[in-house]
Amino acid sequence: EYDDELDKLCANYSYPHLGKVNDYQAVQWISELCEKYNIDIVVTSTWRLHDNYKMCLVAGGLRKGIKILGRVTKDNNLTRAEQVNQYLMTHPEIGDQFIVIDDDDVDMSPFGYNNDEHFVKCTTNGGFQLEEFDEAERKVKCLKRELKNYDR
């Protein structure tokens, strides 16, 4: 039996029968990236399909103060990449200052192909670890440098 609602939520997002479980360390790497570069989060993963997605990220270890702006809506007629593009079109303030972190480079095409400047591929079972953090950090620095040069 569960002690509280948060424990129940965490259990709902663990998939041991699929070999996938919540990864506290991965959430810490995401938190580090967000804090270091003042990045907000828009959820594009399957977690977006649940009303309690924000609480689940917090329960998974997302650090306080990191903003979760929202989520990409589900549209069965669109790929997730098209759904991300749709979100970006309705939020023009984001511009091209974003990165997508995902384990599915096919569903996230065009982001997932040709070493896209906006895409960081992680592995399904390994998640977002130091190697992916380093790649994401390089891409964020590059995007911020481009923005700085543009603002001159």
PDB file of N, CA and C in Angstrom, residues 54-120:
ATOM      1  N   LYS A  54       3.564  17.238 -14.639  1.00  0.00           N
ATOM      2  CA  LYS A  54       4.463  18.145 -13.904  1.00  0.00           C
ATOM      3  C   LYS A  54       4.829  17.560 -12.550  1.00  0.00           C
ATOM      4  N   MET A  55       3.830  17.038 -11.834  1.00  0.00           N
ATOM      5  CA  MET A  55       4.082  16.459 -10.524  1.00  0.00           C
ATOM      6  C   MET A  55       5.004  15.256 -10.630  1.00  0.00           C
ATOM      7  N   CYS A  56       4.852  14.500 -11.709  1.00  0.00           N
ATOM      8  CA  CYS A  56       5.702  13.321 -11.890  1.00  0.00           C
ATOM      9  C   CYS A  56       7.159  13.713 -12.099  1.00  0.00           C
ATOM     10  N   LEU A  57       7.409  14.798 -12.831  1.00  0.00           N
ATOM     11  CA  LEU A  57       8.784  15.259 -13.010  1.00  0.00           C
ATOM     12  C   LEU A  57       9.374  15.714 -11.681  1.00  0.00           C
ATOM     13  N   VAL A  58       8.588  16.418 -10.902  1.00  0.00           N
ATOM     14  CA  VAL A  58       9.048  16.860  -9.576  1.00  0.00           C
ATOM     15  C   VAL A  58       9.286  15.647  -8.687  1.00  0.00           C
ATOM     16  N   ALA A  59       8.361  14.698  -8.722  1.00  0.00           N
ATOM     17  CA  ALA A  59       8.520  13.482  -7.925  1.00  0.00           C
ATOM     18  C   ALA A  59       9.740  12.687  -8.375  1.00  0.00           C
ATOM     19  N   GLY A  60      10.091  12.799  -9.652  1.00  0.00           N
ATOM     20  CA  GLY A  60      11.255  12.108 -10.187  1.00  0.00           C
ATOM     21  C   GLY A  60      12.564  12.806  -9.868  1.00  0.00           C
ATOM     22  N   GLY A  61      12.506  13.976  -9.217  1.00  0.00           N
ATOM     23  CA  GLY A  61      13.726  14.646  -8.790  1.00  0.00           C
ATOM     24  C   GLY A  61      14.029  15.971  -9.452  1.00  0.00           C
ATOM     25  N   LEU A  62      13.137  16.480 -10.317  1.00  0.00           N
ATOM     26  CA  LEU A  62      13.389  17.775 -10.934  1.00  0.00           C
ATOM     27  C   LEU A  62      13.519  18.825  -9.835  1.00  0.00           C
ATOM     28  N   ARG A  63      14.572  19.602  -9.906  1.00  0.00           N
ATOM     29  CA  ARG A  63      14.884  20.571  -8.847  1.00  0.00           C
ATOM     30  C   ARG A  63      13.895  21.730  -8.822  1.00  0.00           C
ATOM     31  N   LYS A  64      13.680  22.255  -7.616  1.00  0.00           N
ATOM     32  CA  LYS A  64      12.789  23.397  -7.426  1.00  0.00           C
ATOM     33  C   LYS A  64      13.313  24.593  -8.202  1.00  0.00           C
ATOM     34  N   GLY A  65      12.402  25.379  -8.718  1.00  0.00           N
ATOM     35  CA  GLY A  65      12.770  26.583  -9.439  1.00  0.00           C
ATOM     36  C   GLY A  65      12.877  26.396 -10.936  1.00  0.00           C
ATOM     37  N   ILE A  66      12.886  25.152 -11.409  1.00  0.00           N
ATOM     38  CA  ILE A  66      12.936  24.911 -12.846  1.00  0.00           C
ATOM     39  C   ILE A  66      11.504  24.972 -13.365  1.00  0.00           C
ATOM     40  N   LYS A  67      11.303  25.810 -14.362  1.00  0.00           N
ATOM     41  CA  LYS A  67       9.958  26.013 -14.899  1.00  0.00           C
ATOM     42  C   LYS A  67       9.608  24.932 -15.908  1.00  0.00           C
ATOM     43  N   ILE A  68       8.427  24.383 -15.737  1.00  0.00           N
ATOM     44  CA  ILE A  68       7.842  23.494 -16.735  1.00  0.00           C
ATOM     45  C   ILE A  68       6.750  24.321 -17.397  1.00  0.00           C
ATOM     46  N   LEU A  69       7.031  24.799 -18.612  1.00  0.00           N
ATOM     47  CA  LEU A  69       6.118  25.712 -19.291  1.00  0.00           C
ATOM     48  C   LEU A  69       4.832  25.037 -19.731  1.00  0.00           C
ATOM     49  N   GLY A  70       4.925  23.769 -20.067  1.00  0.00           N
ATOM     50  CA  GLY A  70       3.748  23.069 -20.557  1.00  0.00           C
ATOM     51  C   GLY A  70       4.143  21.793 -21.252  1.00  0.00           C
ATOM     52  N   ARG A  71       3.293  21.398 -22.169  1.00  0.00           N
ATOM     53  CA  ARG A  71       3.524  20.150 -22.884  1.00  0.00           C
ATOM     54  C   ARG A  71       3.019  20.274 -24.305  1.00  0.00           C
ATOM     55  N   VAL A  72       3.588  19.462 -25.155  1.00  0.00           N
ATOM     56  CA  VAL A  72       3.141  19.358 -26.533  1.00  0.00           C
ATOM     57  C   VAL A  72       1.860  18.533 -26.521  1.00  0.00           C
ATOM     58  N   THR A  73       0.856  18.990 -27.240  1.00  0.00           N
ATOM     59  CA  THR A  73      -0.408  18.260 -27.244  1.00  0.00           C
ATOM     60  C   THR A  73      -0.332  17.044 -28.158  1.00  0.00           C
ATOM     61  N   LYS A  74      -1.144  16.075 -27.869  1.00  0.00           N
ATOM     62  CA  LYS A  74      -1.183  14.825 -28.640  1.00  0.00           C
ATOM     63  C   LYS A  74      -2.120  15.008 -29.825  1.00  0.00           C
ATOM     64  N   ASP A  75      -1.605  14.686 -30.992  1.00  0.00           N
ATOM     65  CA  ASP A  75      -2.407  14.699 -32.211  1.00  0.00           C
ATOM     66  C   ASP A  75      -2.005  13.469 -33.016  1.00  0.00           C
ATOM     67  N   ASN A  76      -2.894  12.497 -33.096  1.00  0.00           N
ATOM     68  CA  ASN A  76      -2.575  11.234 -33.772  1.00  0.00           C
ATOM     69  C   ASN A  76      -2.294  11.400 -35.260  1.00  0.00           C
ATOM     70  N   ASN A  77      -2.665  12.535 -35.825  1.00  0.00           N
ATOM     71  CA  ASN A  77      -2.423  12.774 -37.245  1.00  0.00           C
ATOM     72  C   ASN A  77      -1.046  13.366 -37.515  1.00  0.00           C
ATOM     73  N   LEU A  78      -0.310  13.684 -36.459  1.00  0.00           N
ATOM     74  CA  LEU A  78       1.001  14.306 -36.600  1.00  0.00           C
ATOM     75  C   LEU A  78       2.070  13.478 -35.903  1.00  0.00           C
ATOM     76  N   THR A  79       3.292  13.503 -36.433  1.00  0.00           N
ATOM     77  CA  THR A  79       4.419  12.909 -35.702  1.00  0.00           C
ATOM     78  C   THR A  79       4.717  13.805 -34.507  1.00  0.00           C
ATOM     79  N   ARG A  80       5.513  13.319 -33.589  1.00  0.00           N
ATOM     80  CA  ARG A  80       5.872  14.174 -32.448  1.00  0.00           C
ATOM     81  C   ARG A  80       6.686  15.380 -32.894  1.00  0.00           C
ATOM     82  N   ALA A  81       7.524  15.199 -33.911  1.00  0.00           N
ATOM     83  CA  ALA A  81       8.284  16.343 -34.435  1.00  0.00           C
ATOM     84  C   ALA A  81       7.331  17.410 -34.958  1.00  0.00           C
ATOM     85  N   GLU A  82       6.290  16.995 -35.659  1.00  0.00           N
ATOM     86  CA  GLU A  82       5.294  17.949 -36.159  1.00  0.00           C
ATOM     87  C   GLU A  82       4.544  18.592 -35.002  1.00  0.00           C
ATOM     88  N   GLN A  83       4.300  17.827 -33.936  1.00  0.00           N
ATOM     89  CA  GLN A  83       3.649  18.391 -32.755  1.00  0.00           C
ATOM     90  C   GLN A  83       4.549  19.421 -32.080  1.00  0.00           C
ATOM     91  N   VAL A  84       5.864  19.140 -32.033  1.00  0.00           N
ATOM     92  CA  VAL A  84       6.817  20.106 -31.470  1.00  0.00           C
ATOM     93  C   VAL A  84       6.816  21.365 -32.325  1.00  0.00           C
ATOM     94  N   ASN A  85       6.867  21.208 -33.643  1.00  0.00           N
ATOM     95  CA  ASN A  85       6.839  22.368 -34.536  1.00  0.00           C
ATOM     96  C   ASN A  85       5.561  23.183 -34.354  1.00  0.00           C
ATOM     97  N   GLN A  86       4.445  22.488 -34.170  1.00  0.00           N
ATOM     98  CA  GLN A  86       3.170  23.159 -33.928  1.00  0.00           C
ATOM     99  C   GLN A  86       3.253  23.984 -32.635  1.00  0.00           C
ATOM    100  N   TYR A  87       3.832  23.404 -31.592  1.00  0.00           N
ATOM    101  CA  TYR A  87       4.004  24.122 -30.329  1.00  0.00           C
ATOM    102  C   TYR A  87       4.878  25.362 -30.549  1.00  0.00           C
ATOM    103  N   LEU A  88       5.973  25.187 -31.283  1.00  0.00           N
ATOM    104  CA  LEU A  88       6.888  26.304 -31.530  1.00  0.00           C
ATOM    105  C   LEU A  88       6.207  27.418 -32.323  1.00  0.00           C
ATOM    106  N   MET A  89       5.343  27.066 -33.258  1.00  0.00           N
ATOM    107  CA  MET A  89       4.630  28.087 -34.041  1.00  0.00           C
ATOM    108  C   MET A  89       3.663  28.884 -33.170  1.00  0.00           C
ATOM    109  N   THR A  90       3.065  28.207 -32.179  1.00  0.00           N
ATOM    110  CA  THR A  90       2.125  28.919 -31.300  1.00  0.00           C
ATOM    111  C   THR A  90       2.833  29.619 -30.148  1.00  0.00           C
ATOM    112  N   HIS A  91       4.152  29.445 -30.049  1.00  0.00           N
ATOM    113  CA  HIS A  91       4.964  30.118 -29.033  1.00  0.00           C
ATOM    114  C   HIS A  91       6.189  30.740 -29.707  1.00  0.00           C
ATOM    115  N   PRO A  92       5.952  31.765 -30.523  1.00  0.00           N
ATOM    116  CA  PRO A  92       7.054  32.350 -31.302  1.00  0.00           C
ATOM    117  C   PRO A  92       8.160  32.966 -30.444  1.00  0.00           C
ATOM    118  N   GLU A  93       7.870  33.225 -29.182  1.00  0.00           N
ATOM    119  CA  GLU A  93       8.896  33.777 -28.289  1.00  0.00           C
ATOM    120  C   GLU A  93      10.066  32.818 -28.088  1.00  0.00           C
ATOM    121  N   ILE A  94       9.854  31.545 -28.355  1.00  0.00           N
ATOM    122  CA  ILE A  94      10.923  30.551 -28.222  1.00  0.00           C
ATOM    123  C   ILE A  94      11.907  30.680 -29.376  1.00  0.00           C
ATOM    124  N   GLY A  95      11.395  31.013 -30.561  1.00  0.00           N
ATOM    125  CA  GLY A  95      12.264  31.151 -31.729  1.00  0.00           C
ATOM    126  C   GLY A  95      13.005  29.861 -32.011  1.00  0.00           C
ATOM    127  N   ASP A  96      14.314  29.979 -32.249  1.00  0.00           N
ATOM    128  CA  ASP A  96      15.103  28.766 -32.489  1.00  0.00           C
ATOM    129  C   ASP A  96      15.970  28.436 -31.282  1.00  0.00           C
ATOM    130  N   GLN A  97      15.592  28.965 -30.117  1.00  0.00           N
ATOM    131  CA  GLN A  97      16.352  28.747 -28.887  1.00  0.00           C
ATOM    132  C   GLN A  97      15.780  27.572 -28.107  1.00  0.00           C
ATOM    133  N   PHE A  98      15.946  26.373 -28.641  1.00  0.00           N
ATOM    134  CA  PHE A  98      15.428  25.177 -27.993  1.00  0.00           C
ATOM    135  C   PHE A  98      16.288  23.986 -28.376  1.00  0.00           C
ATOM    136  N   ILE A  99      16.233  22.962 -27.528  1.00  0.00           N
ATOM    137  CA  ILE A  99      16.783  21.662 -27.884  1.00  0.00           C
ATOM    138  C   ILE A  99      15.733  20.611 -27.555  1.00  0.00           C
ATOM    139  N   VAL A 100      15.761  19.540 -28.309  1.00  0.00           N
ATOM    140  CA  VAL A 100      14.872  18.405 -28.090  1.00  0.00           C
ATOM    141  C   VAL A 100      15.751  17.250 -27.632  1.00  0.00           C
ATOM    142  N   ILE A 101      15.383  16.650 -26.510  1.00  0.00           N
ATOM    143  CA  ILE A 101      16.116  15.496 -25.978  1.00  0.00           C
ATOM    144  C   ILE A 101      15.162  14.315 -26.018  1.00  0.00           C
ATOM    145  N   ASP A 102      15.520  13.286 -26.769  1.00  0.00           N
ATOM    146  CA  ASP A 102      14.606  12.155 -26.915  1.00  0.00           C
ATOM    147  C   ASP A 102      15.380  10.916 -27.333  1.00  0.00           C
ATOM    148  N   ASP A 103      14.767   9.759 -27.108  1.00  0.00           N
ATOM    149  CA  ASP A 103      15.402   8.497 -27.500  1.00  0.00           C
ATOM    150  C   ASP A 103      14.878   7.991 -28.839  1.00  0.00           C
ATOM    151  N   ASP A 104      13.967   8.723 -29.456  1.00  0.00           N
ATOM    152  CA  ASP A 104      13.353   8.271 -30.702  1.00  0.00           C
ATOM    153  C   ASP A 104      13.665   9.252 -31.821  1.00  0.00           C
ATOM    154  N   ASP A 105      14.686   8.944 -32.606  1.00  0.00           N
ATOM    155  CA  ASP A 105      15.063   9.876 -33.665  1.00  0.00           C
ATOM    156  C   ASP A 105      14.174   9.750 -34.905  1.00  0.00           C
ATOM    157  N   VAL A 106      13.401   8.685 -35.010  1.00  0.00           N
ATOM    158  CA  VAL A 106      12.502   8.532 -36.150  1.00  0.00           C
ATOM    159  C   VAL A 106      11.249   9.375 -35.949  1.00  0.00           C
ATOM    160  N   ASP A 107      10.592   9.228 -34.804  1.00  0.00           N
ATOM    161  CA  ASP A 107       9.374   9.990 -34.507  1.00  0.00           C
ATOM    162  C   ASP A 107       9.683  11.483 -34.366  1.00  0.00           C
ATOM    163  N   MET A 108      10.941  11.811 -34.068  1.00  0.00           N
ATOM    164  CA  MET A 108      11.318  13.210 -33.888  1.00  0.00           C
ATOM    165  C   MET A 108      11.950  13.801 -35.141  1.00  0.00           C
ATOM    166  N   SER A 109      11.879  13.093 -36.267  1.00  0.00           N
ATOM    167  CA  SER A 109      12.400  13.630 -37.527  1.00  0.00           C
ATOM    168  C   SER A 109      11.578  14.867 -37.891  1.00  0.00           C
ATOM    169  N   PRO A 110      12.166  15.963 -38.280  1.00  0.00           N
ATOM    170  CA  PRO A 110      13.510  16.147 -38.784  1.00  0.00           C
ATOM    171  C   PRO A 110      14.561  16.425 -37.716  1.00  0.00           C
ATOM    172  N   PHE A 111      14.153  16.569 -36.470  1.00  0.00           N
ATOM    173  CA  PHE A 111      15.140  16.879 -35.440  1.00  0.00           C
ATOM    174  C   PHE A 111      16.180  15.782 -35.282  1.00  0.00           C
ATOM    175  N   GLY A 112      15.777  14.541 -35.458  1.00  0.00           N
ATOM    176  CA  GLY A 112      16.661  13.426 -35.172  1.00  0.00           C
ATOM    177  C   GLY A 112      17.659  13.065 -36.248  1.00  0.00           C
ATOM    178  N   TYR A 113      17.585  13.694 -37.396  1.00  0.00           N
ATOM    179  CA  TYR A 113      18.478  13.319 -38.493  1.00  0.00           C
ATOM    180  C   TYR A 113      19.575  14.346 -38.717  1.00  0.00           C
ATOM    181  N   ASN A 114      20.648  13.886 -39.326  1.00  0.00           N
ATOM    182  CA  ASN A 114      21.742  14.764 -39.747  1.00  0.00           C
ATOM    183  C   ASN A 114      22.342  15.571 -38.610  1.00  0.00           C
ATOM    184  N   ASN A 115      22.409  14.966 -37.441  1.00  0.00           N
ATOM    185  CA  ASN A 115      23.023  15.640 -36.291  1.00  0.00           C
ATOM    186  C   ASN A 115      22.441  17.032 -36.096  1.00  0.00           C
ATOM    187  N   ASP A 116      21.154  17.143 -36.137  1.00  0.00           N
ATOM    188  CA  ASP A 116      20.443  18.410 -36.029  1.00  0.00           C
ATOM    189  C   ASP A 116      20.930  19.220 -34.830  1.00  0.00           C
ATOM    190  N   GLU A 117      21.066  20.519 -35.025  1.00  0.00           N
ATOM    191  CA  GLU A 117      21.565  21.404 -33.964  1.00  0.00           C
ATOM    192  C   GLU A 117      20.616  21.494 -32.779  1.00  0.00           C
ATOM    193  N   HIS A 118      19.378  21.034 -32.959  1.00  0.00           N
ATOM    194  CA  HIS A 118      18.381  21.111 -31.895  1.00  0.00           C
ATOM    195  C   HIS A 118      18.093  19.769 -31.227  1.00  0.00           C
ATOM    196  N   PHE A 119      18.736  18.705 -31.672  1.00  0.00           N
ATOM    197  CA  PHE A 119      18.359  17.372 -31.191  1.00  0.00           C
ATOM    198  C   PHE A 119      19.505  16.677 -30.460  1.00  0.00           C
ATOM    199  N   VAL A 120      19.183  16.127 -29.300  1.00  0.00           N
ATOM    200  CA  VAL A 120      20.119  15.290 -28.548  1.00  0.00           C
ATOM    201  C   VAL A 120      19.440  13.933 -28.358  1.00  0.00           C
TER     202      VAL A 120
END
